[in-house]
Short mmCIF file of C-alpha atoms in Angstrom, two decimals:
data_model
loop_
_atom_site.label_atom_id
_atom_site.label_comp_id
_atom_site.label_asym_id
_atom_site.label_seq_id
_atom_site.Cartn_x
_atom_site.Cartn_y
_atom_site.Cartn_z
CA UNK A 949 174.97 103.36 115.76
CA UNK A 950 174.03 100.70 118.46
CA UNK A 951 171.90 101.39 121.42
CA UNK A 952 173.92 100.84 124.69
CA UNK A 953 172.43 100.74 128.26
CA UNK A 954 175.13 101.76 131.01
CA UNK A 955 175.53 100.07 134.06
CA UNK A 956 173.96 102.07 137.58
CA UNK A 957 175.91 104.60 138.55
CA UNK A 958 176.84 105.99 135.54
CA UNK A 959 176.04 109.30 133.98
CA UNK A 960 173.52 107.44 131.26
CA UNK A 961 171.48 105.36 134.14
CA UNK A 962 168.19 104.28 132.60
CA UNK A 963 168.70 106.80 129.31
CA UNK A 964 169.84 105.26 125.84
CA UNK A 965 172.70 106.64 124.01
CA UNK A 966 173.54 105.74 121.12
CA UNK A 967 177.43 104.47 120.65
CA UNK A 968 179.47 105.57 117.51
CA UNK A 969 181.29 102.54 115.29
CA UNK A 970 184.55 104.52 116.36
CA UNK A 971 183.74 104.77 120.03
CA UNK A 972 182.96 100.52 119.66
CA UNK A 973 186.37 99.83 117.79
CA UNK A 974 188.14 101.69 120.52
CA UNK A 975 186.10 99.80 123.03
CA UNK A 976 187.41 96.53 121.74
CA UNK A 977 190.84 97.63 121.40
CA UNK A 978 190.96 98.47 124.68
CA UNK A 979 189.42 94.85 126.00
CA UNK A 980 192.26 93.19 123.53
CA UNK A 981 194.60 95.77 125.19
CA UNK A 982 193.44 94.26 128.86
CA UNK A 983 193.01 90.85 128.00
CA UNK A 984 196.43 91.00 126.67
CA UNK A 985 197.81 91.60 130.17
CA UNK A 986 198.84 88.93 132.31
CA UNK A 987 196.73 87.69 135.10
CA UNK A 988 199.63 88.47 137.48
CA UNK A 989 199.52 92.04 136.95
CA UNK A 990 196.01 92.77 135.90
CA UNK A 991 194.64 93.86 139.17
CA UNK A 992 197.06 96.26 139.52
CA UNK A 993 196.53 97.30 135.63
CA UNK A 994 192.73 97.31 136.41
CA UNK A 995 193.08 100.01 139.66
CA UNK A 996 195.41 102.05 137.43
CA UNK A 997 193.30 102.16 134.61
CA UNK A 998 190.30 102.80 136.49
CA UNK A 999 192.24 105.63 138.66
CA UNK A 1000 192.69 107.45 135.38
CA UNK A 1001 189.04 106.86 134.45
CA UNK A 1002 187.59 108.58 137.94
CA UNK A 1003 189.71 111.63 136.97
CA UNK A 1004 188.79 112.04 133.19
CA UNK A 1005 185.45 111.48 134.70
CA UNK A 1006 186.03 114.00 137.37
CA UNK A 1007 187.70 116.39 135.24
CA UNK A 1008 184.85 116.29 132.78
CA UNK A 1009 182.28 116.72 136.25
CA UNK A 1010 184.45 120.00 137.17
CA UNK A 1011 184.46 121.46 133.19
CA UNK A 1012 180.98 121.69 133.55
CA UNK A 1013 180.58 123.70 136.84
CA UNK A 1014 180.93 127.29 136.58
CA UNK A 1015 183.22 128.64 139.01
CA UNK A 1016 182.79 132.71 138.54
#
């Protein structure tokens, strides 16, 4: 495993956590994925992508609360 530190505003600000070899091969796959898009369209790839982000994160932020 490889010690990552997030950038601020994440849920790992100032902590350590310690990344998986799967979770870095998917991180690279995902930057060939990126790179491989053209410079035309990669802003609007980029706000997609990071559209879908904000709601897995958002999802994950609501599976947490209990709402009873």
């Amino acid at each position: 495993m490889i010690s990552q530190r997030y950038q601020k505003g994440s849920d790992f600000t100032d902590k350590d956590k310690e990344l998986k070899e799967d979770q870095i091969s998917d991180a690279k796959h995902l930057s060939e994925i990126i790179n491989s898009v053209s410079s035309g369209k990669r802003s609007i790839f980029e706000s997609v992508m990071l559209a879908y982000l904000n709601g897995m994160e958002a999802g994950m932020v609501y599976g947490k609360d209990d709402i009873s």
